[in-house]
Coordinates of C-alpha atoms in Angstrom, one line a residue:
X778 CA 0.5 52.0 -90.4
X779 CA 3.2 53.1 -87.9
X780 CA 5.4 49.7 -89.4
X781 CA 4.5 50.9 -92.7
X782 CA 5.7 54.6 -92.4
X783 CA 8.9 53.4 -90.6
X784 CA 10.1 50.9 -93.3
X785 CA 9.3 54.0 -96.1
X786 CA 11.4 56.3 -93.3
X787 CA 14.4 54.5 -93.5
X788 CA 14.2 52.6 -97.0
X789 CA 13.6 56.5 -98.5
X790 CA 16.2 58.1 -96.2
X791 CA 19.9 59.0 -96.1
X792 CA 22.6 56.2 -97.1
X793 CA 23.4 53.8 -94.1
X794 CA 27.0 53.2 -95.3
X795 CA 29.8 54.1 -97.6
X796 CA 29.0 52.4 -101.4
X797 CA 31.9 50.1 -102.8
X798 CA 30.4 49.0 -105.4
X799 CA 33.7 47.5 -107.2
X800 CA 35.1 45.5 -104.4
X801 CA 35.7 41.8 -105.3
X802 CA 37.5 41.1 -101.8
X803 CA 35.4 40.9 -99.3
X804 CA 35.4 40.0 -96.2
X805 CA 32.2 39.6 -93.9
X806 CA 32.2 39.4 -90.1
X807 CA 29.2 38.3 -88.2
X808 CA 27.0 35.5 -88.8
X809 CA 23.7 38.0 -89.9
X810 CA 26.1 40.1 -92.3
X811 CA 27.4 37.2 -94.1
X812 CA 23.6 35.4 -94.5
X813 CA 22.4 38.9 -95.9
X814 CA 25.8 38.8 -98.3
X815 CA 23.8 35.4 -99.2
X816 CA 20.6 36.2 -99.8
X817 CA 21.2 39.7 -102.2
X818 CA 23.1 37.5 -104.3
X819 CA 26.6 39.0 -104.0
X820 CA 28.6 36.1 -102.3
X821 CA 31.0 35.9 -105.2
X822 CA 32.7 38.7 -104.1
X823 CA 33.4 36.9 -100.9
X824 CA 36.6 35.9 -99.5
X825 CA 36.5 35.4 -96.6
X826 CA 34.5 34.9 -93.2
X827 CA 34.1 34.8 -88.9
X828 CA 34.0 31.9 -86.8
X829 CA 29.8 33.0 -86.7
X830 CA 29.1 33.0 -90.4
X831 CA 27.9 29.2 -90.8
X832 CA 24.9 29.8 -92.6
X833 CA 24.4 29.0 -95.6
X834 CA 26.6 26.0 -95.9
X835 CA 28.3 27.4 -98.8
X836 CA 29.8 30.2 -96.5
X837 CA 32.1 27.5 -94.4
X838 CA 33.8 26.6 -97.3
X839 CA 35.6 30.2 -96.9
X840 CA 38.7 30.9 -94.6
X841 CA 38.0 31.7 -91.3
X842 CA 39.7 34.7 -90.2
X843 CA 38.8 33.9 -86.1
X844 CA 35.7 35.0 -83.8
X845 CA 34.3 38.1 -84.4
X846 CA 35.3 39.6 -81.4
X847 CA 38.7 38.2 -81.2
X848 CA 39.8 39.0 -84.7
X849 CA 43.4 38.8 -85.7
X850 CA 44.9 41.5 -87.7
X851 CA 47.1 39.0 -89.3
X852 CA 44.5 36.4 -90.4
X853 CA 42.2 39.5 -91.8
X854 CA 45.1 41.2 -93.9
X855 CA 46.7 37.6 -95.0
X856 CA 43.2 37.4 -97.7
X857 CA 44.0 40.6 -98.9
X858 CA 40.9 42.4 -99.1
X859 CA 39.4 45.0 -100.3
X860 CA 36.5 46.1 -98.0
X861 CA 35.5 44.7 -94.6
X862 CA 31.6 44.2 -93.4
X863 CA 31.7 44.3 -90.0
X864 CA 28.6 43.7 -87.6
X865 CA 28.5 46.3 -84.9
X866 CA 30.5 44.7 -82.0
X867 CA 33.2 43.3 -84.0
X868 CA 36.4 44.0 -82.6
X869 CA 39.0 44.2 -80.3
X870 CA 39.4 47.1 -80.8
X871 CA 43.2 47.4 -81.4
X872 CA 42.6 44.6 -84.0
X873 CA 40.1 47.3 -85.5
X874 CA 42.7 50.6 -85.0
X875 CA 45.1 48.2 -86.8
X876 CA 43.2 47.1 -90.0
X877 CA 41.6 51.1 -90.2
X878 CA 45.5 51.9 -90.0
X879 CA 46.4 50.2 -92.9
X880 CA 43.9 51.8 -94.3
X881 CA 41.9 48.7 -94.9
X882 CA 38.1 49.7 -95.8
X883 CA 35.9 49.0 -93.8
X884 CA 32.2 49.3 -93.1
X885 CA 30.0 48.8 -89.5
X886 CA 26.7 47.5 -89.9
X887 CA 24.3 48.3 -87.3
X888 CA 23.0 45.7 -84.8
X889 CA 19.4 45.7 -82.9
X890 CA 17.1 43.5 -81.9
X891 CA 14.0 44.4 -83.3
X892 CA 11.7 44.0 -86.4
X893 CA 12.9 47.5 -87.3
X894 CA 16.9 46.8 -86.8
X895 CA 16.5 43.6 -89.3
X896 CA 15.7 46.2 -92.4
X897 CA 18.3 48.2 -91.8
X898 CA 20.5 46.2 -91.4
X899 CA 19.4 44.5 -94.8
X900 CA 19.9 47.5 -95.8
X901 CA 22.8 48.7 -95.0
X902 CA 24.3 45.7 -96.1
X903 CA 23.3 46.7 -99.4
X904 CA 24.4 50.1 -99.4
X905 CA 28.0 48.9 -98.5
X906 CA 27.9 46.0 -101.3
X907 CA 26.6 49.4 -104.0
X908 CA 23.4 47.2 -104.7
X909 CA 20.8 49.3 -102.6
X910 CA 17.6 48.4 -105.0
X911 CA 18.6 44.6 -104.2
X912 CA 18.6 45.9 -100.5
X913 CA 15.1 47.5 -100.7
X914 CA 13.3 44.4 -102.5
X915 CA 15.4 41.9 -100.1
X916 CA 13.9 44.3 -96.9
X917 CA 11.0 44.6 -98.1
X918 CA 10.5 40.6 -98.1
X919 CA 11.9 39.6 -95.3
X920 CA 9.8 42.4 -92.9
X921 CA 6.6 41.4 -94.7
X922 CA 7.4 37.8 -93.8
X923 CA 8.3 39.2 -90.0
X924 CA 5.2 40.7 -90.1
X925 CA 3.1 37.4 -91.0
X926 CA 4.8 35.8 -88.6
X927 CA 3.8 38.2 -85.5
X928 CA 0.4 38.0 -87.0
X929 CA 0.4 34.7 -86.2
X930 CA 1.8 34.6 -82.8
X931 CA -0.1 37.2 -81.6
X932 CA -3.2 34.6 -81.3
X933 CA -1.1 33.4 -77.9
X934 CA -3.4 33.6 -74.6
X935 CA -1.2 33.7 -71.7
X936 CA 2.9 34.8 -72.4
X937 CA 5.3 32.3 -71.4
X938 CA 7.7 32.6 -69.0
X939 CA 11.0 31.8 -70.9
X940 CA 14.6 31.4 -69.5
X941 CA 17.2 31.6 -71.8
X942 CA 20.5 29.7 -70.8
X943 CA 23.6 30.6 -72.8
X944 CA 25.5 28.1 -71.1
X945 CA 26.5 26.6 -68.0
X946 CA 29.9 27.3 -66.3
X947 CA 30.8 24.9 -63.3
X948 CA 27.3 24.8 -62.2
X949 CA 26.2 27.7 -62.3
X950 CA 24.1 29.2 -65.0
X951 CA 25.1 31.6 -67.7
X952 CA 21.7 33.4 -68.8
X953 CA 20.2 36.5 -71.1
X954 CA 19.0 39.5 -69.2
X955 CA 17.9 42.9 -70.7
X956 CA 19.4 44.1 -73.8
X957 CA 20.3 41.1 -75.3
X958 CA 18.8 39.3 -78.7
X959 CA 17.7 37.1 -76.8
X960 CA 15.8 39.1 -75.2
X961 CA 14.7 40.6 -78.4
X962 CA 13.3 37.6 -80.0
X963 CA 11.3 37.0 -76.7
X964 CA 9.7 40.1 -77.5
X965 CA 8.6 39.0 -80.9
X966 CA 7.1 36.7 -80.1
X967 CA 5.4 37.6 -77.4
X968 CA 6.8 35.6 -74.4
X969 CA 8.2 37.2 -70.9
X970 CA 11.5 37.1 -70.4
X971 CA 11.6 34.6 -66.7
X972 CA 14.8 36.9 -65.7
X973 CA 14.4 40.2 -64.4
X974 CA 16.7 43.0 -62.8
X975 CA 19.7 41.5 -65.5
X976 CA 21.4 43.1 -67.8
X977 CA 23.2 41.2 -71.1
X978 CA 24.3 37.9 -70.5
X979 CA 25.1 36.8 -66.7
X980 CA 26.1 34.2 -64.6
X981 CA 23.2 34.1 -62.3
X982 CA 22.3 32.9 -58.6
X983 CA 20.9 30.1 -58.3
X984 CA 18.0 31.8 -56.2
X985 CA 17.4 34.3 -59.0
X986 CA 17.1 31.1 -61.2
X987 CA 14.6 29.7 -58.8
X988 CA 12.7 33.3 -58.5
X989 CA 12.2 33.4 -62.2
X990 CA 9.4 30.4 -62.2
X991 CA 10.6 30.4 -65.6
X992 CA 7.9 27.8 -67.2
X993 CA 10.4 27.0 -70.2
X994 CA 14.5 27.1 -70.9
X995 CA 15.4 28.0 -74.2
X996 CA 18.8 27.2 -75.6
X997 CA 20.6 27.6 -78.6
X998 CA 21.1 23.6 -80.4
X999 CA 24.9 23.6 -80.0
X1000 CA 24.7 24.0 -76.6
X1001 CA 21.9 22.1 -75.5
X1002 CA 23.4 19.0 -76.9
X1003 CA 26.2 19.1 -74.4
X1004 CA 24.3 20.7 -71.8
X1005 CA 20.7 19.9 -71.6
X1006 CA 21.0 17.0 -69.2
X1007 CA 22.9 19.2 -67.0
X1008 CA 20.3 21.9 -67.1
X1009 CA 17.1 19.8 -66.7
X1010 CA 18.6 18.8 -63.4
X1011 CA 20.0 21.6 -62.1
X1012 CA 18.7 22.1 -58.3
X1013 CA 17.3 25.8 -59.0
X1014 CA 16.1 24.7 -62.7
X1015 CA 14.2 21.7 -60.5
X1016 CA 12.0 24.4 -58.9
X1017 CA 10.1 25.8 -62.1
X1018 CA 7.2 24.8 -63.8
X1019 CA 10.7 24.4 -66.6
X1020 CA 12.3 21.8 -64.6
X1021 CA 9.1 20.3 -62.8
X1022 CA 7.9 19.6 -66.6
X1023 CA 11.2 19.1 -68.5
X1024 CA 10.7 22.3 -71.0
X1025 CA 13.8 22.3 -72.8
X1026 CA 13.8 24.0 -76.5
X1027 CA 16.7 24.0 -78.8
X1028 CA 16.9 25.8 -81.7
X1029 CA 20.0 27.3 -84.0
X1030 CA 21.2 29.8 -82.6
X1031 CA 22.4 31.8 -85.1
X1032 CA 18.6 31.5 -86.9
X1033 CA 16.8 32.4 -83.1
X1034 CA 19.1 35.2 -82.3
X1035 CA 21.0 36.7 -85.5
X1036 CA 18.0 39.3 -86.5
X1037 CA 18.9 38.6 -90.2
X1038 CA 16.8 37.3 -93.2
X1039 CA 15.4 34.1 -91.1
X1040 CA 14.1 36.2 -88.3
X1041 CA 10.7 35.6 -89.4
X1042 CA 11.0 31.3 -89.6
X1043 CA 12.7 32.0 -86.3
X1044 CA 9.5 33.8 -85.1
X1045 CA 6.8 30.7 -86.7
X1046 CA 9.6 27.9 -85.0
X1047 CA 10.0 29.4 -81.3
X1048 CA 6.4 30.6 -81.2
X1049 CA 5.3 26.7 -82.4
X1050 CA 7.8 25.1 -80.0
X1051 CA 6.2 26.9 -77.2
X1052 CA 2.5 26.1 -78.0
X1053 CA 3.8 22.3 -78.2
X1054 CA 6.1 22.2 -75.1
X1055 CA 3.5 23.6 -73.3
X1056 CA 0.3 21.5 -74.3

């Protein structure tokens, strides 16, 4: 009932963003953003895209205006558009005083890492694009099939321990702390996060690897292909149950940790991978 009243809060409450319903230009930042874009149907009025928008295929075939938090003013403005969906984060932020200076439009859609922050942002999306009865139907949907998907997981006995390695830098081990989507999708499905007392993304000791007993590493697919070896034999990995057992998951990362329209496979994939890696 609570879920329930808090998708009719926000779904029946004030607009999330400015309506422009008549831009044709547009250009969407953040890989989430542009698979919502996607899925309401409006991609035609796309022009453009970040570095992090590679899902659906169809969105690579559009120019790349840089990383979404290295943007260039010059690669944004070059496409001429006419509105700009930003995900919350986007930036520098002189690239962002510049393309509000030219008085570029330009909307911020909110981030978050929960069940709750993936219909608003659906929604929001919407509201910027002018199609907000798309956005409640396409909300709607996807929270319902979040929803099944939690029902699911929440048949799991004892939580996993789960370390999530962003990457490794000369040895040492770049990993997700608190406040990080990483550490949101944990929570969905139910699993501990193996690193405590971190905040966002770190480079991390290795004794605070070793403390964690993490019992599996999680890592996003494009990294774990150049990295997993690495990883699996790192001296601090070596002393969990992870390394002990050679617990490695891969998954996409924009899928695990985007908190878009796939959140819920996201949710049925990691929460399978974990029942199999673990026996």
């Amino acid at each position: 009932m609570i879920r329930l009243a808090a998708l009719c809060a926000f779904l029946a409450g004030p607009a999330l963003a400015d309506a422009y319903p008549n831009a044709q230009r547009i250009i969407s930042v953040g890989g989430s953003v542009t698979e919502i874009v996607y899925a309401l149907g409006e991609q035609d009025r796309l022009v453009g895209r970040d570095t992090t928008s590679s899902y659906p295929v169809a969105a690579r075939a559009l120019p790349d205006v840089g990383y979404m938090r290295r943007l260039s003013p010059e690669g944004v403005l070059s496409i001429n558009p006419d509105l700009v969906l930003a995900e919350e984060g986007a930036g520098p932020p002189e690239t962002i005083a510049l393309l509000q200076g030219a008085a570029l439009p330009m909307e911020t859609i909110p981030g978050g890492y929960d069940r709750d922050a993936v219909g608003a942002k659906i929604f929001s999306v919407a509201q910027a694009l002018g199609v907000p009865e798309k956005g409640r139907a396409l909300s709607q949907q996807v929270l319902a099939e979040i929803d099944a998907a939690l029902t699911e997981v929440a048949q799991q006995t004892r939580p996993p321990r789960v370390l999530f390695v962003l990457s490794m830098q000369g040895g040492r081990i770049m990993a997700a702390g608190a406040n990080t989507s990483a550490q949101g999708i944990l929570n969905l499905v139910g699993a501990q996060n193996a690193l405590s007392g971190v905040d966002g993304y770190k480079l991390v000791t290795d004794e605070a690897i070793a403390n964690s007993q993490a019992d599996v590493i999680l890592m996003m697919d494009r990294n774990a292909g150049r990295h997993q070896a690495d990883v699996l034999r790192h001296p601090a990995i070596l002393t969990t149950p992870a390394g002990v057992n050679q617990r490695l998951i891969r998954m996409d990362g924009l899928k695990l940790l985007g908190f878009s329209v796939r959140t819920g496979t996201a949710v049925r994939e990691l929460s399978a991978a974990l029942t199999q890696v673990q026996g």
